[in-house]
Coordinates of C-alpha atoms in Angstrom, one line a residue:
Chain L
X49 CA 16.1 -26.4 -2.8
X50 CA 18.7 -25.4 -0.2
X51 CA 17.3 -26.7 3.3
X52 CA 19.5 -24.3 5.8
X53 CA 18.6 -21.2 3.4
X54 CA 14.8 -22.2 3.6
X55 CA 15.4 -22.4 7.4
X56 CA 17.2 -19.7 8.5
X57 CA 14.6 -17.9 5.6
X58 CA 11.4 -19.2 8.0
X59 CA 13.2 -17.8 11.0
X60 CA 13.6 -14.7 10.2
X61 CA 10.4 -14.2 8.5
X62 CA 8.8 -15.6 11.6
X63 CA 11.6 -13.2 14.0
X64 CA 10.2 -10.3 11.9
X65 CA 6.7 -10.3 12.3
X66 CA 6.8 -11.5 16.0
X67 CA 9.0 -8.1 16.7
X68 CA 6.4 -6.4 14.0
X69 CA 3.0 -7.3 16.3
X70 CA 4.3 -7.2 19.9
X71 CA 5.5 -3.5 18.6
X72 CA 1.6 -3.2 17.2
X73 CA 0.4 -4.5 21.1
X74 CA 3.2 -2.1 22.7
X75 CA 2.4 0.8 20.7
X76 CA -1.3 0.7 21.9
X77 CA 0.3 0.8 25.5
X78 CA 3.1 3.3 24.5
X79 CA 0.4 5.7 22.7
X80 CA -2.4 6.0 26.0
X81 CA 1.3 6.2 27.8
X82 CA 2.6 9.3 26.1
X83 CA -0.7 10.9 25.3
X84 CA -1.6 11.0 29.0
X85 CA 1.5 12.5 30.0
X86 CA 0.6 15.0 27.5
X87 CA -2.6 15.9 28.8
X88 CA -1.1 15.4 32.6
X89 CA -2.4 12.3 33.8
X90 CA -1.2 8.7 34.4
X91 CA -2.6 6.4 31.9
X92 CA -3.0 2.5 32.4
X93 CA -1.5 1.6 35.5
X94 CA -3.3 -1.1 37.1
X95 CA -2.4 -4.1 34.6
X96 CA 1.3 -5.2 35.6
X97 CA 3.9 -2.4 36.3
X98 CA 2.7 1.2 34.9
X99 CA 0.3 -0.8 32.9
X100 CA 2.5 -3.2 30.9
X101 CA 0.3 -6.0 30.5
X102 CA -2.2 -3.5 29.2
X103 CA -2.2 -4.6 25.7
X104 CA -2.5 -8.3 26.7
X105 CA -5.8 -7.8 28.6
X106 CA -6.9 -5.3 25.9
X107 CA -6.5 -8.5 23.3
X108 CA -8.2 -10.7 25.2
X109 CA -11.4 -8.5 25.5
X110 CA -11.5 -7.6 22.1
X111 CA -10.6 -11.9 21.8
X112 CA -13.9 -12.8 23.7
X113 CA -16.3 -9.8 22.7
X114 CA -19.7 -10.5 21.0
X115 CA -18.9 -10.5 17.1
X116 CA -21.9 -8.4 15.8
X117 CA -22.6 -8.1 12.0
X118 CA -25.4 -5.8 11.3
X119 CA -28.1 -6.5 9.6
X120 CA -28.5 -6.1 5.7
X121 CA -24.6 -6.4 5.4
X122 CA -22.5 -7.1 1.9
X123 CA -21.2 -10.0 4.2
X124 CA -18.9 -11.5 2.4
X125 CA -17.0 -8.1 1.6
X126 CA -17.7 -7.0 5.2
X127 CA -16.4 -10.6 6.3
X128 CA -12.8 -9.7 4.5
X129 CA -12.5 -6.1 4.5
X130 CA -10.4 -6.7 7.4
X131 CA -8.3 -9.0 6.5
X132 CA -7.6 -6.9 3.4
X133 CA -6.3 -3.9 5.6
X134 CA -4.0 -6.6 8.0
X135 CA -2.5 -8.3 5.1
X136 CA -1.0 -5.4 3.5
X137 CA -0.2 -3.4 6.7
X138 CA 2.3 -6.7 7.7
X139 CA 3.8 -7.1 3.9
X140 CA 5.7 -4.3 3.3
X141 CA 7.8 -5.0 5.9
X142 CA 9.3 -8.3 4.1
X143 CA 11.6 -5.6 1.9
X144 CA 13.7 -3.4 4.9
X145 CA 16.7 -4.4 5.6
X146 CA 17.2 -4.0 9.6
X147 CA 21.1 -4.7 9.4
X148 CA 24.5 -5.6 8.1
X149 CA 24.5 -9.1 6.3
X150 CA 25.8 -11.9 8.4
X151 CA 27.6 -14.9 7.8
X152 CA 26.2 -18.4 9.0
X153 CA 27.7 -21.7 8.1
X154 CA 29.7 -20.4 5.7
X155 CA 27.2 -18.0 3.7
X156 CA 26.4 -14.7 4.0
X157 CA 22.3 -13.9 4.4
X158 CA 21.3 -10.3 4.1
X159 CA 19.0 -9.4 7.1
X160 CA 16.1 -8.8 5.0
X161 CA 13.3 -10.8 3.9
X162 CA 13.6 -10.3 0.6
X163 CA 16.6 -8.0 -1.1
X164 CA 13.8 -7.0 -3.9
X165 CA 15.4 -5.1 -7.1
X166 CA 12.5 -3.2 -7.1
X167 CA 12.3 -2.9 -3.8
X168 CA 10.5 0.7 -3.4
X169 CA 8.2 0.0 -6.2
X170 CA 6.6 -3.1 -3.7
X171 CA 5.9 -0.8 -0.9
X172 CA 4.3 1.7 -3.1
X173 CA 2.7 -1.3 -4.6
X174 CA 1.3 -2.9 -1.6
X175 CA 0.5 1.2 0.1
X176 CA -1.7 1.4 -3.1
X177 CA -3.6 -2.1 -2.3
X178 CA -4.3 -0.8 1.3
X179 CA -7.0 1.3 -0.3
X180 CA -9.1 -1.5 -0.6
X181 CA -9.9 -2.3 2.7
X182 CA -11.6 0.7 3.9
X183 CA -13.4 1.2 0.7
X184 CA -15.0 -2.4 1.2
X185 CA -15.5 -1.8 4.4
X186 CA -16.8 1.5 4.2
X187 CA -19.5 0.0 1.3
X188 CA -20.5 -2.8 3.1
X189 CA -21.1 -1.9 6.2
X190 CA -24.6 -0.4 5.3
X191 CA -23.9 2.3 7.7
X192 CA -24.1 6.1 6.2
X193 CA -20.9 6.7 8.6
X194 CA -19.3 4.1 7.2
X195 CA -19.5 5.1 3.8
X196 CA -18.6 8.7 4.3
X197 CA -15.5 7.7 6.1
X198 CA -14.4 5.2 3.9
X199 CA -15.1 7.7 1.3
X200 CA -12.8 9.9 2.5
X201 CA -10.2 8.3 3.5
X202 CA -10.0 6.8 0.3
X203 CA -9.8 10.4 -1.2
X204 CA -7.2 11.2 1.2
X205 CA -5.4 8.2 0.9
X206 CA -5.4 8.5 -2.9
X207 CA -4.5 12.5 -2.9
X208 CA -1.4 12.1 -0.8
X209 CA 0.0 8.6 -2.3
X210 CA 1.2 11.1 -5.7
X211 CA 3.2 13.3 -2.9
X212 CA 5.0 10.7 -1.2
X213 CA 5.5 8.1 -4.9
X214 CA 7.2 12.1 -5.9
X215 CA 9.3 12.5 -2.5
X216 CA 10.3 8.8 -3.2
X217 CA 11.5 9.6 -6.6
X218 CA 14.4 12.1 -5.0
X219 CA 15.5 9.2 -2.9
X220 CA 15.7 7.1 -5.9
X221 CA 17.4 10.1 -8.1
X222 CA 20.2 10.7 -5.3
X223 CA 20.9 6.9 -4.6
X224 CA 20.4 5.8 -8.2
X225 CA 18.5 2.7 -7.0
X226 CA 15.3 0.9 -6.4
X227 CA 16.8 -1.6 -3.8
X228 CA 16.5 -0.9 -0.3
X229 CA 19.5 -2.5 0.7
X230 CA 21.4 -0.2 -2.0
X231 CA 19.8 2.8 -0.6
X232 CA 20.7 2.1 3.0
X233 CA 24.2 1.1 1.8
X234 CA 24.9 4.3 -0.2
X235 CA 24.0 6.3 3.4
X236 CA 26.9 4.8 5.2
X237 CA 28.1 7.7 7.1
X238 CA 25.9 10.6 9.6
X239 CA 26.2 13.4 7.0
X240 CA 25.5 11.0 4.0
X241 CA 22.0 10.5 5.2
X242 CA 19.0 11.5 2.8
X243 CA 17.6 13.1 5.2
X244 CA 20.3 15.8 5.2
X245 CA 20.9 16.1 1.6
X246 CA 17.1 16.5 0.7
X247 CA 15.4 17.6 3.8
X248 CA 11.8 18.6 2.0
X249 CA 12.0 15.6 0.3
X250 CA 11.6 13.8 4.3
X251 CA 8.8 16.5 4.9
X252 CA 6.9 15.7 2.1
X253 CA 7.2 12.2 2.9
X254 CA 6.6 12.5 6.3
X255 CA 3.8 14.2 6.3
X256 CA 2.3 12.1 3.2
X257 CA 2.8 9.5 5.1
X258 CA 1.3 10.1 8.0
X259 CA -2.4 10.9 6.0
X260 CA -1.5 7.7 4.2
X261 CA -1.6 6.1 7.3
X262 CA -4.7 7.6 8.5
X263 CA -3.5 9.5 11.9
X264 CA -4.0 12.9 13.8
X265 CA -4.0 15.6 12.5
X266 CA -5.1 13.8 9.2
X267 CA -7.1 11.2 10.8
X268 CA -10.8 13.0 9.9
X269 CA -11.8 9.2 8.7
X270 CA -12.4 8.7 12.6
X271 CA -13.4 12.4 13.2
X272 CA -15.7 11.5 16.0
X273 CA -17.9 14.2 16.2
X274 CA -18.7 13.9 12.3
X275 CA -18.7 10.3 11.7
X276 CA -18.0 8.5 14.9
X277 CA -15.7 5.9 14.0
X278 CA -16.0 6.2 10.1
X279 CA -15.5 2.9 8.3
X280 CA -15.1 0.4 10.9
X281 CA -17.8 1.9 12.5
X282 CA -20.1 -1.4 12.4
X283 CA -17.1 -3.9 13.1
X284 CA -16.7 -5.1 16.7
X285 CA -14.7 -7.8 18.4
X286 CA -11.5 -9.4 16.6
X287 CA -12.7 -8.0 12.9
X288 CA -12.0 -4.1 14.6
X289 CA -9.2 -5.2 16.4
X290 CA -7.8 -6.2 13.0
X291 CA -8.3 -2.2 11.7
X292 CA -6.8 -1.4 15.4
X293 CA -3.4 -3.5 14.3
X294 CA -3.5 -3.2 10.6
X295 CA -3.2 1.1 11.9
X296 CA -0.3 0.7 14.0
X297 CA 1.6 -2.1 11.7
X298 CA 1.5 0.8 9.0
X299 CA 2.7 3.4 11.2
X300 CA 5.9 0.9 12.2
X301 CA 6.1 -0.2 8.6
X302 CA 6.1 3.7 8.0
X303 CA 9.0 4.4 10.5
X304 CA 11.0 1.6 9.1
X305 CA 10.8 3.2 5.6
X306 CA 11.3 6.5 6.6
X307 CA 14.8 5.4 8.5
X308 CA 15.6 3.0 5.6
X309 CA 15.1 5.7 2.9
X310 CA 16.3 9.5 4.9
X311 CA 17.7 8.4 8.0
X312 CA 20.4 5.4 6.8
X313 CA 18.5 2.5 7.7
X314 CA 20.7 0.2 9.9
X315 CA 23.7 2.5 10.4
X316 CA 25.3 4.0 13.8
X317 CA 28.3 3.9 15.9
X318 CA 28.9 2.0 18.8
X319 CA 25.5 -0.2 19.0
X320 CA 25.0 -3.6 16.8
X321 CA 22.9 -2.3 13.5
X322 CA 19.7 -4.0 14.6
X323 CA 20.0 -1.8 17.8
X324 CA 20.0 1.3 15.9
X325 CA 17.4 -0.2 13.5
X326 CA 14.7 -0.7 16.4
X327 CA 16.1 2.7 18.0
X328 CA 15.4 5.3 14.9
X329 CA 12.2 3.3 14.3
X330 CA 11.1 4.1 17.7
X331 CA 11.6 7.4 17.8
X332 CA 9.0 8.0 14.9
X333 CA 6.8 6.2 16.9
X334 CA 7.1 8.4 19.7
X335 CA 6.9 11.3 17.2
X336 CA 3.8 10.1 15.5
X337 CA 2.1 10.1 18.8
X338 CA 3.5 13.3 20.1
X339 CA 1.7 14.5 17.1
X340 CA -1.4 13.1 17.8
X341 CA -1.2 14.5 21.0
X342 CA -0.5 18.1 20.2
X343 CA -1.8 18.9 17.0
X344 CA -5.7 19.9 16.1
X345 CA -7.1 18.0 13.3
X346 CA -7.7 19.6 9.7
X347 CA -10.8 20.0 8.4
X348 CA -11.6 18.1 5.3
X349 CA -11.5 20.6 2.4
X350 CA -8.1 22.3 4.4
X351 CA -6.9 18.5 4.1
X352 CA -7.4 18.1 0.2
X353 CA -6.0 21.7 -1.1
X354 CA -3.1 21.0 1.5
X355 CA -2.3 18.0 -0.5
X356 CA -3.2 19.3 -3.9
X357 CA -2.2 22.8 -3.7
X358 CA 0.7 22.9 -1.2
X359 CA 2.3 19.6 -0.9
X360 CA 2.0 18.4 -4.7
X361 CA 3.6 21.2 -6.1
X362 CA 6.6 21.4 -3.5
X363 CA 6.9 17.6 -3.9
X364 CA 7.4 18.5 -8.1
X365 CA 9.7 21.3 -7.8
X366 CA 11.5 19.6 -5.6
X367 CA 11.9 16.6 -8.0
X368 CA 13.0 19.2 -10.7
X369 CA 15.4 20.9 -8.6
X370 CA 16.9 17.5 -7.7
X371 CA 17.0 16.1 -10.4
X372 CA 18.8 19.1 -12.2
X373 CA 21.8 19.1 -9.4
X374 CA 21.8 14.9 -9.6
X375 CA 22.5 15.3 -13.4
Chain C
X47 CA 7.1 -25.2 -6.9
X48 CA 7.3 -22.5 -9.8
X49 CA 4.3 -24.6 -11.6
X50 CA 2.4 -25.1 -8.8
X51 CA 2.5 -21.2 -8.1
X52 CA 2.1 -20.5 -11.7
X53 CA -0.8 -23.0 -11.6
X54 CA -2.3 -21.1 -8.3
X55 CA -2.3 -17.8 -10.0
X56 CA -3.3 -18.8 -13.4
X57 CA -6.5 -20.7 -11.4
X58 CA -7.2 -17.8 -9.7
X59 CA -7.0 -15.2 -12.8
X60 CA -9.2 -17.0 -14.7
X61 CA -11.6 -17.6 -11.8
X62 CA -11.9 -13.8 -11.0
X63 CA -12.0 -12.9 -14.5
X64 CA -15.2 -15.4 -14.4
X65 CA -16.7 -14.0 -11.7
X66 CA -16.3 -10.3 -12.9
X67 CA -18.8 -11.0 -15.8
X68 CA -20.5 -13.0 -13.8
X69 CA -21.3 -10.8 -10.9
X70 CA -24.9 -8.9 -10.6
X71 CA -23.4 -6.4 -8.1
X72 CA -21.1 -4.1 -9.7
X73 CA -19.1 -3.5 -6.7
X74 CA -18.7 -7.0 -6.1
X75 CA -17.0 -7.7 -9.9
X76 CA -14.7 -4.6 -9.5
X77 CA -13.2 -6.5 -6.6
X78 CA -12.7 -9.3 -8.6
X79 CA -11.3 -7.4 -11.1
X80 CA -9.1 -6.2 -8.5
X81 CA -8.2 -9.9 -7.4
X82 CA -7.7 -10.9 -11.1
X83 CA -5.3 -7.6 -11.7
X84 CA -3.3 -9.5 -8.6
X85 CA -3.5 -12.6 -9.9
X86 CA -1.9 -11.4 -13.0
X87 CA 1.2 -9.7 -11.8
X88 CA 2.6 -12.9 -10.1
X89 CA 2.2 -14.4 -13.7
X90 CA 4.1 -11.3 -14.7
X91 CA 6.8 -12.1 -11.4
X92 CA 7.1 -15.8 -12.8
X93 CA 8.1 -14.1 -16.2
X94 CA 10.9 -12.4 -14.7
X95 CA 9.3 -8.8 -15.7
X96 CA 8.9 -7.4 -11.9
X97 CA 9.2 -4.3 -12.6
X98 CA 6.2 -4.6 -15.2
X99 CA 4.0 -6.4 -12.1
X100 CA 5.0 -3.6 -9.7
X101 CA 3.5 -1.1 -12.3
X102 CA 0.9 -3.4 -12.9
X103 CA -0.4 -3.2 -9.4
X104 CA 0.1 0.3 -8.2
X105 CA -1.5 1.8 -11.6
X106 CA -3.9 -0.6 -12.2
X107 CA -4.9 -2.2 -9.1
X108 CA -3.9 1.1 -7.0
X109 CA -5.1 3.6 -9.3
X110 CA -7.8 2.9 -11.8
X111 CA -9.7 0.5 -9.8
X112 CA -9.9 3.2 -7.1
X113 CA -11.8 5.3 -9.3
X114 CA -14.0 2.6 -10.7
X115 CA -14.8 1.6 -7.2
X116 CA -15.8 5.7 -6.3
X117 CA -17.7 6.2 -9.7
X118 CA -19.9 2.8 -9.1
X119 CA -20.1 3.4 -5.4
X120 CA -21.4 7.1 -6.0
X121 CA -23.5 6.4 -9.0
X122 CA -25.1 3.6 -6.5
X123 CA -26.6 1.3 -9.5
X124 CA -29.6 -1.1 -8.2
X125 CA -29.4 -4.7 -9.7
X126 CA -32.7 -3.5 -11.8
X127 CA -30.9 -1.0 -13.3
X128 CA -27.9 -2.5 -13.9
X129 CA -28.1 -3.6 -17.8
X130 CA -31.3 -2.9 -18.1
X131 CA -30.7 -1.5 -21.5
X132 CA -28.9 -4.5 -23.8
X133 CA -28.2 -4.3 -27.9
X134 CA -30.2 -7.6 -28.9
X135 CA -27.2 -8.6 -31.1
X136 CA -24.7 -8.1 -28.1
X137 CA -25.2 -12.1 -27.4
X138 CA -24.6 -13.0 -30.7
X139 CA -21.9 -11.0 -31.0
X140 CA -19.9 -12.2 -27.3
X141 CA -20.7 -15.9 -28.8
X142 CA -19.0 -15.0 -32.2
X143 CA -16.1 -13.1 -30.7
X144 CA -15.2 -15.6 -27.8
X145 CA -15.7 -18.8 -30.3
X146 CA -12.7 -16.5 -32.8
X147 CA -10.6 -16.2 -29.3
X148 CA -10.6 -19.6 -28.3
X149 CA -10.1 -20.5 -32.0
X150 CA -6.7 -18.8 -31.9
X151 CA -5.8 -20.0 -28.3
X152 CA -6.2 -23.5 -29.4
X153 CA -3.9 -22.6 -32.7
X154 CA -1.4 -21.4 -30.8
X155 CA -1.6 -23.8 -28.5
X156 CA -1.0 -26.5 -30.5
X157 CA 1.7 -24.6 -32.2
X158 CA 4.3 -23.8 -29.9
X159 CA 2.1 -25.3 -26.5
X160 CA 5.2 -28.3 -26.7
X161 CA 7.9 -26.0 -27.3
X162 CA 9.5 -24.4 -24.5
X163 CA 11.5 -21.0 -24.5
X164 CA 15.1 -21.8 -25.5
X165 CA 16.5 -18.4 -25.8
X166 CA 18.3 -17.7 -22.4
X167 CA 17.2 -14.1 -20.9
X168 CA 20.2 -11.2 -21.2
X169 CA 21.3 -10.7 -17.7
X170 CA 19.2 -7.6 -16.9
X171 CA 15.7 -8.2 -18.3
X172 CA 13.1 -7.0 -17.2
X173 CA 15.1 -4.6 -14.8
X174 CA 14.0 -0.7 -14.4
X175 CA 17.4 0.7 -16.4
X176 CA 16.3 -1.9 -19.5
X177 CA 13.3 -0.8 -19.8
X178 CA 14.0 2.5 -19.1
X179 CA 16.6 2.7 -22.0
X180 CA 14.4 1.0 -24.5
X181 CA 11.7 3.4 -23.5
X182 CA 13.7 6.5 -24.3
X183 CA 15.7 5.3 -27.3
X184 CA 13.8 2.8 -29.6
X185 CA 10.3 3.4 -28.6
X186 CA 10.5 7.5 -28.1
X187 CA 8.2 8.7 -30.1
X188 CA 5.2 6.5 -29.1
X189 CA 6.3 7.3 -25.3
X190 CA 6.2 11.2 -25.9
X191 CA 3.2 10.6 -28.3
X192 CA 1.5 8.8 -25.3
X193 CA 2.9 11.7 -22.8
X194 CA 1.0 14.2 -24.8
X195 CA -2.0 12.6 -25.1
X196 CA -2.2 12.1 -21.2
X197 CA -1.3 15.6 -20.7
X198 CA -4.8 16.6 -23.0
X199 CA -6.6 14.0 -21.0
X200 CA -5.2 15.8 -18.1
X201 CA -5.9 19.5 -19.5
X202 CA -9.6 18.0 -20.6
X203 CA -10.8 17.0 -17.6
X204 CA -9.2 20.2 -15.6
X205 CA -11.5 22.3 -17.9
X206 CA -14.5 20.2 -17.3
X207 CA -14.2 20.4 -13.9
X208 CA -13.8 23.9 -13.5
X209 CA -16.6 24.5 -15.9
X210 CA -19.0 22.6 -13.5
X211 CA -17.6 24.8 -10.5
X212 CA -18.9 28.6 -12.5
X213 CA -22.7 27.8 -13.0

């Protein structure tokens, strides 16, 4: 075992998801921002400078609040549904690369976690095991809000995973490779990106991945007037708050696939690669929640024949047409 | 550190696999099942066939189990209901069977259990192109023979549902 590897391994697996869940408290902060400009008003302001330490009290309330379980829970499955919808929302980041390899003490380290051969197939692996969570939680909650929410945003979740595993499968036919770091290397330059090349295939994804992730306008799950919160209706203190990160860690895991796979991962002029990393990652962020803020929310059947009848079909033509001009 | 995570995963396989027939709520044993599926593809990971794991997980773990989950969860079975209705020789028969299964394990155990593998792996086993090429040159027909048969599974269960949707 190669002691600097292991260490400069740790750091940047500790670097990584330090960035990953102060952008989770920020985005919090950044989202009540953005919408309230939107709607014309100011949003926090009274925690630190135009709210900044917002997130910081917001986690020590949720830190100190009563943790309720109701009664007649499943509680052991209500006890780790959320921990089964952190884990997965924190592991998919292990496989994008944020920039050029480096050399340290004479070897080079890829910035990445792990330079997976089969990189794309763990995201979609680990997307897939999200599921879970808000099924269990959704059953065991004992809650007929609960249940119907989880219900369908397990439906949802399952519907739009075939149109983004198809609008994957063009990246993969015009880069030729399952490894992330291959697929950001073969965007090098501005016009090379995927994103320009295929630009339904982004769509597709995009907007798959935004129901995947469970946000406006796809976010009937928490429809309020329907089902109030939907699955984590019961859950209170630190087990909500882990939902409440577990949502935002997908949407920055989302943004860091989305630039790795259509908008050339680490690549730019002028500014170091981690710079322009953070920067394109930020900016779906801000689109996410400009969507939020703008955008109605679907009704439920509109959601499913959207995904089945409009966005499957694309998402298979598209792979045809592809495919055809790739070979 | 290989063993001990091939030891950790082959504990916990066999320990969820336990627990699934052990289990009175069905919910509870599909997420085991879950847990053992898991379990299963890091034995697959130690066996240097990742790209087998990674399919492992999304279709079985990701996919299938989803719909177990729904159909039990909407079916809502109570514990009394829940085999209520047993064969009497299905005892007789698990006994039988699992006595025949561990009779082989221990043959094959004692077998090759001291022997390890000797045969050094070809440089891109268990990689996406391998088995992709295999796929679509030795073992074609069974793949297209398999792609048909999904695709009536497919057709079948279109028709049923559609059926349902004119009375």
């Amino acid at each position: 075992m190669d002691w600097t590897f292991l260490i400069v391994k740790l750091i940047q697996v500790i670097a990584v998801f330090a960035v990953l869940l102060t952008g989770c408290a920020y985005m919090t902060w950044l989202e009540r921002k953005l919408v309230a400009r939107i709607q014309s008003r100011l949003g926090p302001m009274n925690a630190g400078y135009q709210g900044l330490l917002q997130p910081v009290a917001d986690m020590i309330k949720l830190l100190f609040k009563e943790d309720i379980t109701p009664k007649h829970v499943d509680k052991f499955i209500y006890g780790i549904a959320p921990l089964a919808s952190f884990i997965p929302a924190t592991l998919s980041i292990a496989v994008v690369p944020f920039g050029d390899s480096i050399t340290l003490f004479g070897r080079t380290y890829d910035l990445v976690i792990s330079n997976l051969n089969v990189g794309i197939l763990y995201v979609l692996a680990i997307t897939s095991i999200g599921v879970y969570s808000i099924i269990m939680a959704g059953y065991s909650s004992n809650s007929k809000y609960s249940l119907l929410g989880g219900l369908r945003s397990s439906a949802q979740m399952i519907s739009y995973e075939i149109g983004m595993g198809l609008a994957i499968v063009v990246v993969i036919l015009l880069s030729g490779s399952l490894n992330l770091v291959d697929i950001v290397d073969k965007q090098g330059s501005f016009v090379g990106w995927y994103v320009f090349r295929n630009p339904v295939a982004f769509v597709v994804y995009f907007i798959c991945a935004v129901a995947e992730t469970n946000r406006s306008p796809f976010d009937l799950p928490e429809a309020e007037s329907e089902l109030v919160a939907g699955y984590h209706t019961e859950y209170s203190s630190m087990k909500f708050g882990m939902f409440f990160v577990a949502e935002y860690a997908n949407m920055i895991t989302v943004g860091a696939i989305a630039t790795t796979l259509f908008f050339g991962g680490w690549h730019g002029p002028f500014l170091p690669p981690i710079v322009w990393f953070l920067i394109k990652v930020a900016a779906f962020q801000v689109f996410y929640i400009w969507a939020r803020g703008t955008l109605p929310r679907l009704r439920y059947d509109q959601l499913m024949s959207f995904g089945w009848k409009v966005l499957l079909p694309i998402a298979v033509i598209n792979v045809m047409v592809t495919a055809f001009f790739v070979l | 550190m290989e063993m001990f995570i091939f030891i950790l995963a082959a504990i916990a396989s066999v320990a969820c696999c336990l627990m699934v027939i052990t289990q009175k709520n069905p919910v509870r044993a599909v997420l085991f099942l879950i847990m053992a599926f898991v379990a299963q593809a890091i034995l697959f990971v130690q066996l240097s066939a990742v790209f087998v794991a990674a399919l492992q997980i999304i279709v079985y773990a990701g996919a299938i189990m989803v719909l177990f989950l729904f159909i039990i969860m909407l079916l809502n079975l109570r514990k009394d209901e829940f085999g209520g209705d047993r064969h009497p020789f299905q005892k007789f028969a698990a006994v039988a069977l699992a006595a025949l299964l561990a009779f082989e394990l221990v043959i094959v155990a004692l077998r090759d259990g001291s022997r390890s593998p000797s045969v050094s792996l070809p440089e891109n086993f268990g990689s996406v192109e391998s088995i992709g090429e295999i796929l679509f040159t030795k073992y074609l027909l069974p793949f297209e023979a398999t792609s048909i048969l999904l695709m009536a599974a497919i057709l079948g269960a279109v028709v049923l549902a559609k059926k349902r949707l004119d009375d």
